[in-house]
Amino acid sequence: MRSQSISALAQSLRAGEFSSVELTREYLDRIAALNPQLNSYITVCEESALQEAELADRRIRGGDAGLLAGIPIAHKDIFCSEGVRTSCGSRMLDNFIAPYDAHVVSRFREAGAVMLGKTNMDEFAMGSSNETSYYGAVRNPWHPERVAGGSSGGSAAAVAAGLCVAATGTDTGGSIRQPAAFCGITGLKPTYGRVSRFGMIAFASSLDQGGPMTRSAEDAALMLEVMAGFDERDSTSAEQPVADYRAALEQDLKGLRIGVPKEYMDAALDEEIAASVQLALDEYVRLGAELVEISLPNTHLAVPTYYVVAPAECSSNLSRFDGVRYGYRCREPKDLEDLYKRSRGEGFGQEVKRRIMIGTYALSAGYYDAYYLKAQKLRHRISDDFRAAFEKVDLIMGPTAPSTAFGLGEKADDPVNMYLCDIYTIAANLAGLPGMSIPVRPVDGMPVGLQLIGNYFDEGRLLNAAHRLQQESNWHLATPVTSE
Amino acid sequence: MQWETVIGLEIHAQLATKSKIFSGASTAYGAEPNSQACSIDLAMPGVLPVLNREAVRMAITFGVAINAEIGRRSVFARKNYFYPDLPKGYQISQFELPIVGRGEVEILLEDAEPKRIGVTRAHLEEDAGKSLHEDFHGMTGIDLNRAGTPLLEIVSEPDMRSAREAVAYARKIHQIVQYLGICDGNMQEGSFRCDANVSVRPPGGPLGTRAELKNLNSFRFLERAINIEVERQIDLIEGGGKVVQETRLYDADRDETRAMRSKEEANDYRYFPDPDLLPVEVEEGLIEAVREAMPELPDARRERFQREFGLGAYDASVLTANRGLADFFEQTAQVAGDAKLAANWVMGELSGALNKAGLELAESPVTADRLGEMLLRIVDKTLSGKIAKQVFEAMWLGEGSADEIIEARGLKQITDSSAIEAVVDEVLAANPEQVANYRAADDKKKPKMLGFFVGQVMKQSKGKANPQQVNQLLLKKL
C-alpha cells in the first residue's frame, strides 16, 4: 500500500479494497515500530486518527467523501490543531493545547484526511537540521547518523520512511525544500500568500509559507489543491483563484525554457551534486526543454539579507510567549521582570534566543536603517533579479542544498555554517516565489534534491515539470532501508 | 523673569466601532473581564490581525473634518514592548505613514481672537488591556476586554501657550469627534484621553525640555495639571535646576505631578512595518463619499445659529458645544417658533434642572418637543414667563404635556382687558393711601412705587394676569 500514490489509495478506499481504518492502523503500527528510532513525530494521535478513519469509511460508503477521504497524513507541529498539543518544537509550548484549528488543518479535515499526528521540527522552525527541537533531533531514514534537514525534518523523514502518506511543512528559508532534498522526497513551497498562514505559528511573517511534502509531484498537486486558496483571516493571503494543478501535470515540456543560474552552478558547488543536478537537466532537454544560462547577480546577498529580516520579525513574533497567558512559566517568579526573563530564558532554546537577540539588535534605534531598512532594499534587488530572469525563462533550476544530509552534531556548534545550508533556497522566500525540491540521482547513497523555482502563482508549471521528470525516472521511488 | 508656556497634546479617541480594530470581538464597555477577548485579542499562537474597515472610515472622517491630508497609503507598524496587558508583546500602531496627515482646528477663547492649532497627524492603533492591581491578594489581574479596541491618536503641534488654550483645543477635538459620531467622548470610561507635553521657555526662545503629563481624565484635571507643572518647571529653572525629559503622572488627590519614568528608562520600541498587514490604500472615491456624508460641523453650525436665529456669539457657541445639545435646541426652537426664547430656556431652566438632578441631556425627562410646545404657549401668550416655570417643573415631574398641565391646573394667563381692569380697580380702591402717595411722588420714584400695585394685582389674579397689560392699565389709571 505504501508505494501507492494518494489517488491510487483513494481509489482503493472507494473500491472497498481496504478500509481507512486498516490503512490508518498500518501507519500507526509503522510509527510505533520506527518512530522511536527516527523521532519524526512529537505527538501521535492514535485514538483520534482511528476515529477519523472510521468516519471517513462511513463517508466513503455513503458516497460523499472528500478529496482525501481516509488518507492518513501528518501535520508539522507548527500548525495549530484543536485539542491537540501544538508545541512548535519548543519547551515553551510543550503544555500548549491549541484551542482552534489552523486554516490548513481545517482544510484537510474538510477533505476527509486522517491526522496521524504532529511531526517534529526545529524549535519555532529555526534551524536546518532539526537539531534545535526540544524533542530531540530527527534521524535521517537513509542514514541513522545523519540529520533529516530542517526545519520540517519530521515531516520529511515521516514521508520518506512511510510513517504517513504525505505531510505538511512550512518554509521560511528552505524548511520544506532542504529536508525534502535530504530525505529524498518531493517538497513544494508555494508562492507567498497562496496558502493561508492563519493558525500557523509565525516565525518570520513575510517569509513563512506552508506547503506539501510528498512522495511525488502528483501527490503534491493534490495536497496543494486542498491547502491553497484565499482566507479572509489572513490579510496577506492572495485572492487569486486556485489553478487545477492535477490537470496541468501531464502537459508537454516541449519548448520549456529552463534558466540555470551560473551563481548556483559555480565552482563552489560540490562536484557530485552538480553532476546529479546536471543529469536531471539533461533529462529535461531530452523531454524537449531548453536550458538557458542566467544570472542572479545578488545571490550572494540572500543569506545576509535573510538573517536580518527573519530574526527581526521573529524577535517581535515571539514576544507573545511571555509566560503570562499560556505556555511555559518559570517556577515562583520574584516579580514581573523575573517572570519574563526566566520564562523566556528557560522556555526557549539557544538558537531561538540567538535569533531573538539578532533581530532585537537589528531593529534597535540607531541600527534600524543600517540593518532592517538596508535588508529591505536588498530584498527588492533580489526580487528584481528574478523578475528579470523570468522575462527570459519559464522556470529556474539548480541544486536545493550545497551538500547531502550531514552528520548529526556536525554543524551544531557552527551557526554560520548551518545558515549556509539554505544558500540556494532563501532567495525564493525573500522574493515570495514558489520553489520545489524533487529527488535526483543520489550521491553515496544519500538523496540529492533538484530545486525548481517558478514565477508567482505558477505552481502548476512547477508541478508539471516535476511530474514529467518523475514519469521518466525513478529517483523519487527509491525508499530507505528503514522503510522496508 | 518672564516665561512662555508651550503645550502640545496627544489625544486618544476611542472609535465607536462595534467590533475591535483587528478582530471580531465586541467593544462594548463594562462586560465581565475577559468575556470580550477572542483568540486574536489573546494573541494565541498563529492568529493574525484583519483590519476593521469601519475604523478606517472613521479616521478618514476625522481627517476630512479638520481639513487634513489623508494618507493615500498608510502603514501599520509594530511598537514592541513587554507588559502583561499587552498580549502580543507589541502594539499595532502607525508610525511613519499615518492615515491622517497635517490638519488644523480653530479655537475660541472668551474675549480673544480665534486661534488656529495645528494637528500634526492622527493615526490608528489598538488599545491595550487593563491590569487590575486591587482585590487579587498581591497578584495582578489582567482584563483583555479592552485589548484591540480601536483608537485614533490625535497629535497636535506645540501651538498652545496656556492651560486654557490646551483645554479649549481638547474641548474642540472632543466636540468634533462627537459631532462626527466616531467617539462617544466619555472621559470617565476612558473613551477620550489626553496626554500633555509641557515645557517653558523665555518668550520666543528655543523650545525647552518637555515633560509628558498623563492621567488627565477630565478637562479640569488637564488645566490644573498643566498649571502646576508649569509652576514646577519655572521654580525648578529659577532655582538653578534643569527640567528633565520624563513622563509624569498627575495625582488629583494630592494635586501634584510626579515622575513616572525618565527618558533613560524609556523603551526602545523597535518600530517596524507589521508584516501581517498590508498597507492601507485609500481610494479617492472613499474620501469623496466621506465628504458627502459629513454632518454639519460645530463651527459651521455655530455660525448658522448666529445667522439664522440671530443668536449672540456666546449663546451660539454654548448651544453648539456638543451635538446633542445643538440638536435639542434646534428641535425646541423649531417647535416653539422662537429661537431666542428656546435658547434662553435650554441654557437657563433646562440646563439648571439637569445640573441639579445630575442628569445628562439625553436623560432629560423633558424632551425637546415638549419644551417647544410649552414655549409655544408663551409665544401665544397663554402663559406668562413666571407661570411657565411652574409648568416646566410639572413637566419635569412627569405630569404630562404643557397643555395638559395648563388645563389641569387652570394656569391659563388672563389677557382679557376688562377682567384685568376689574382687578386693577379693586386694588386701587382698597389702597387709597398708597394711591395718594404715588400721585404726590416725583417721577424718579414712581417706577419703584408702581411695583407695589403690580404685585397686588398679580397676587389677586393668582399670577395669571398678563404683566404687560397690568402695567399699562395701572399707569393709565394712576
XYZ file of N, CA, C and O in Angstrom, chain A residues 236-321:
344
model
N -2.595 38.668 4.252
C -1.590 38.521 3.201
C -1.930 37.356 2.264
O -1.143 37.025 1.382
N -3.094 36.735 2.485
C -3.449 35.618 1.607
C -3.992 36.172 0.283
O -4.641 37.209 0.245
N -3.651 35.484 -0.812
C -3.958 36.004 -2.149
C -5.372 35.628 -2.588
O -5.819 34.511 -2.342
N -6.042 36.586 -3.234
C -7.401 36.313 -3.705
C -7.429 35.582 -5.048
O -8.490 35.202 -5.532
N -6.250 35.433 -5.623
C -6.082 34.698 -6.885
C -6.767 33.317 -6.856
O -6.600 32.577 -5.896
N -7.530 32.959 -7.911
C -8.141 31.626 -7.911
C -7.082 30.514 -7.940
O -5.977 30.718 -8.433
N -7.454 29.367 -7.407
C -6.525 28.231 -7.361
C -6.606 27.475 -8.685
O -7.692 27.117 -9.145
N -5.446 27.249 -9.285
C -5.408 26.559 -10.583
C -5.699 25.064 -10.396
O -5.597 24.539 -9.297
N -6.057 24.403 -11.482
C -6.265 22.951 -11.448
C -4.902 22.285 -11.643
O -4.478 22.004 -12.754
N -4.212 22.056 -10.527
C -2.832 21.571 -10.604
C -2.742 20.176 -11.213
O -1.819 19.863 -11.946
N -3.721 19.325 -10.906
C -3.646 17.949 -11.412
C -3.812 17.908 -12.918
O -3.176 17.134 -13.607
N -4.698 18.802 -13.406
C -4.952 18.814 -14.847
C -3.705 19.225 -15.624
O -3.516 18.816 -16.774
N -2.853 20.055 -14.982
C -1.680 20.577 -15.690
C -0.490 19.612 -15.673
O 0.498 19.827 -16.369
N -0.596 18.541 -14.874
C 0.564 17.671 -14.658
C 1.170 17.087 -15.933
O 2.381 16.980 -16.052
N 0.282 16.712 -16.842
C 0.750 15.942 -17.996
C 1.244 16.793 -19.157
O 1.666 16.252 -20.180
N 1.121 18.102 -19.051
C 1.472 18.943 -20.201
C 2.878 18.651 -20.732
O 3.800 18.365 -19.969
N 3.003 18.784 -22.019
C 4.267 18.555 -22.714
C 5.271 19.633 -22.318
O 4.893 20.790 -22.135
N 6.529 19.262 -22.199
C 7.537 20.244 -21.814
C 8.253 20.844 -23.019
O 9.212 21.597 -22.885
N 7.794 20.491 -24.198
C 8.453 20.981 -25.416
C 8.487 22.514 -25.405
O 7.469 23.169 -25.200
N 9.699 23.032 -25.574
C 9.847 24.487 -25.633
C 9.960 25.150 -24.278
O 10.139 26.368 -24.198
N 9.871 24.380 -23.196
C 10.007 24.964 -21.853
C 11.418 25.546 -21.703
O 12.407 24.882 -21.976
N 11.491 26.786 -21.304
C 12.800 27.426 -21.137
C 13.213 27.344 -19.666
O 12.542 27.900 -18.808
N 14.291 26.604 -19.426
C 14.764 26.431 -18.047
C 16.008 27.279 -17.829
O 17.017 27.103 -18.520
N 15.903 28.204 -16.888
C 17.063 29.040 -16.567
C 17.941 28.351 -15.549
O 17.457 27.830 -14.546
N 19.236 28.316 -15.815
C 20.176 27.725 -14.864
C 21.108 28.839 -14.387
O 21.938 29.329 -15.145
N 20.946 29.272 -13.146
C 21.759 30.405 -12.669
C 23.214 30.020 -12.518
O 23.534 29.010 -11.887
N 24.083 30.811 -13.145
C 25.509 30.471 -13.068
C 26.009 30.586 -11.625
O 26.936 29.910 -11.221
N 25.334 31.443 -10.832
C 25.749 31.606 -9.431
C 25.456 30.351 -8.598
O 26.027 30.168 -7.532
N 24.524 29.503 -9.082
C 24.202 28.281 -8.336
C 25.113 27.123 -8.749
O 25.374 26.230 -7.959
N 25.501 27.152 -10.018
C 26.263 26.016 -10.544
C 27.747 26.365 -10.652
O 28.441 25.869 -11.531
N 28.227 27.229 -9.756
C 29.627 27.648 -9.882
C 30.569 26.633 -9.222
O 30.144 25.578 -8.738
N 31.834 26.974 -9.231
C 32.871 26.042 -8.768
C 32.713 25.644 -7.303
O 33.194 24.601 -6.876
N 32.011 26.502 -6.532
C 31.872 26.213 -5.100
C 30.962 25.016 -4.844
O 31.007 24.418 -3.774
N 30.153 24.664 -5.808
C 29.207 23.570 -5.609
C 29.920 22.225 -5.664
O 30.765 21.995 -6.543
N 29.559 21.363 -4.736
C 30.088 20.007 -4.700
C 29.932 19.355 -6.077
O 28.858 19.381 -6.676
N 31.035 18.765 -6.562
C 31.056 18.245 -7.932
C 30.018 17.164 -8.172
O 29.369 17.120 -9.205
N 29.882 16.305 -7.198
C 28.956 15.184 -7.389
C 27.509 15.655 -7.382
O 26.671 15.147 -8.138
N 27.212 16.639 -6.537
C 25.858 17.189 -6.531
C 25.595 17.898 -7.853
O 24.538 17.740 -8.467
N 26.615 18.633 -8.305
C 26.486 19.315 -9.591
C 26.199 18.295 -10.701
O 25.365 18.534 -11.585
N 26.859 17.163 -10.628
C 26.675 16.136 -11.668
C 25.250 15.574 -11.617
O 24.622 15.342 -12.662
N 24.718 15.370 -10.391
C 23.341 14.859 -10.263
C 22.343 15.863 -10.815
O 21.385 15.487 -11.497
N 22.577 17.128 -10.505
C 21.680 18.178 -11.000
C 21.757 18.223 -12.521
O 20.734 18.284 -13.209
N 22.985 18.144 -13.051
C 23.161 18.206 -14.498
C 22.463 17.039 -15.195
O 21.853 17.207 -16.260
N 22.527 15.884 -14.549
C 21.877 14.705 -15.114
C 20.372 14.938 -15.278
O 19.776 14.607 -16.308
N 19.780 15.553 -14.255
C 18.354 15.848 -14.312
C 18.070 16.892 -15.395
O 17.097 16.781 -16.154
N 18.951 17.892 -15.480
C 18.754 18.933 -16.503
C 18.831 18.331 -17.904
O 18.052 18.693 -18.795
N 19.764 17.398 -18.077
C 19.901 16.734 -19.379
C 18.614 15.977 -19.727
O 18.193 15.934 -20.884
N 18.024 15.397 -18.674
C 16.772 14.666 -18.887
C 15.675 15.624 -19.386
O 14.869 15.280 -20.245
N 15.669 16.837 -18.832
C 14.701 17.846 -19.286
C 14.922 18.218 -20.751
O 13.977 18.409 -21.511
N 16.185 18.293 -21.114
C 16.490 18.597 -22.521
C 15.912 17.497 -23.411
O 15.300 17.761 -24.443
N 16.086 16.274 -22.956
C 15.559 15.130 -23.687
C 14.033 15.221 -23.800
O 13.429 14.790 -24.767
N 13.393 15.833 -22.773
C 11.931 15.974 -22.781
C 11.474 17.188 -23.591
O 10.288 17.507 -23.636
N 12.433 17.864 -24.212
C 12.055 18.958 -25.106
C 12.301 20.338 -24.547
O 11.999 21.349 -25.198
N 12.828 20.426 -23.340
C 13.080 21.744 -22.754
C 14.397 22.306 -23.267
O 15.235 21.585 -23.810
N 14.551 23.594 -23.030
C 15.758 24.269 -23.482
C 16.433 24.879 -22.265
O 15.772 25.482 -21.425
N 17.760 24.685 -22.137
C 18.464 25.249 -20.983
C 19.046 26.614 -21.344
O 19.628 26.783 -22.406
N 18.841 27.583 -20.454
C 19.349 28.931 -20.696
C 20.192 29.329 -19.496
O 19.717 29.264 -18.356
N 21.439 29.703 -19.757
C 22.241 30.159 -18.617
C 21.773 31.569 -18.233
O 21.640 32.439 -19.077
N 21.458 31.740 -16.964
C 21.027 33.061 -16.499
C 21.905 33.499 -15.336
O 22.684 32.699 -14.808
N 21.722 34.768 -14.954
C 22.484 35.266 -13.814
C 21.518 35.869 -12.793
O 20.578 36.582 -13.152
N 21.740 35.529 -11.548
C 21.015 36.162 -10.449
C 22.093 36.854 -9.616
O 22.595 36.309 -8.631
N 22.489 38.041 -10.064
C 23.721 38.642 -9.541
C 23.708 38.924 -8.036
O 24.766 39.048 -7.426
N 22.540 39.016 -7.432
C 22.516 39.330 -5.996
C 22.397 38.096 -5.106
O 22.111 38.215 -3.913
N 22.640 36.932 -5.703
C 22.528 35.687 -4.954
C 23.332 35.696 -3.649
O 22.836 35.262 -2.609
N 24.542 36.240 -3.715
C 25.399 36.234 -2.517
C 24.821 37.072 -1.379
O 25.256 36.958 -0.242
N 23.834 37.932 -1.682
C 23.252 38.785 -0.642
C 22.067 38.136 0.068
O 21.580 38.654 1.071
N 21.608 37.004 -0.478
C 20.380 36.415 0.055
C 20.513 36.002 1.522
O 19.667 36.326 2.347
N 21.595 35.284 1.836
C 21.736 34.804 3.221
C 21.873 35.964 4.217
O 21.133 36.030 5.194
N 22.779 36.928 3.968
C 22.842 38.060 4.916
C 21.534 38.850 5.017
O 21.170 39.278 6.120
N 20.840 39.016 3.912
C 19.567 39.749 3.956
C 18.564 38.998 4.821
O 17.907 39.569 5.698
N 18.505 37.685 4.562
C 17.578 36.845 5.316
C 17.872 36.887 6.805
O 16.953 36.964 7.625
N 19.137 36.866 7.169
C 19.476 36.824 8.591
C 19.371 38.188 9.282
O 19.752 38.331 10.437
N 18.844 39.171 8.578
C 18.372 40.399 9.233
C 16.838 40.379 9.286
O 16.239 40.545 10.340
N 16.227 40.113 8.129
C 14.753 40.172 8.044
C 14.100 39.136 8.957
O 13.220 39.473 9.761
N 14.526 37.878 8.836
C 13.848 36.817 9.586
C 14.019 36.982 11.102
O 13.032 36.929 11.837
N 15.228 37.220 11.599
C 15.344 37.441 13.049
C 14.578 38.686 13.513
O 13.986 38.677 14.594
N 14.572 39.750 12.716
C 13.839 40.963 13.106
C 12.367 40.624 13.326
O 11.780 40.962 14.362
N 11.772 39.946 12.362
C 10.356 39.602 12.501
C 10.139 38.617 13.644
O 9.183 38.720 14.405
N 11.043 37.662 13.773
C 10.860 36.648 14.829
C 10.995 37.273 16.200
O 10.290 36.906 17.136
N 11.863 38.281 16.339
C 12.050 38.897 17.666
C 10.744 39.507 18.143
O 10.451 39.523 19.333
N 9.942 39.995 17.210
C 8.649 40.583 17.558
C 7.568 39.491 17.662
O 6.787 39.458 18.613
N 7.559 38.567 16.700
C 6.547 37.500 16.702
C 6.598 36.642 17.966
O 5.570 36.159 18.432
N 7.784 36.442 18.492
C 7.913 35.551 19.645
C 7.750 36.280 20.996
O 7.888 35.675 22.042
N 7.425 37.582 20.925
C 7.223 38.339 22.167
C 5.998 37.853 22.934
O 5.909 38.039 24.143
N 5.031 37.284 22.204
C 3.803 36.846 22.876
C 4.053 35.681 23.834
O 3.226 35.394 24.677
N 5.177 35.009 23.672
C 5.485 33.887 24.575
C 6.182 34.455 25.805
O 7.400 34.529 25.879
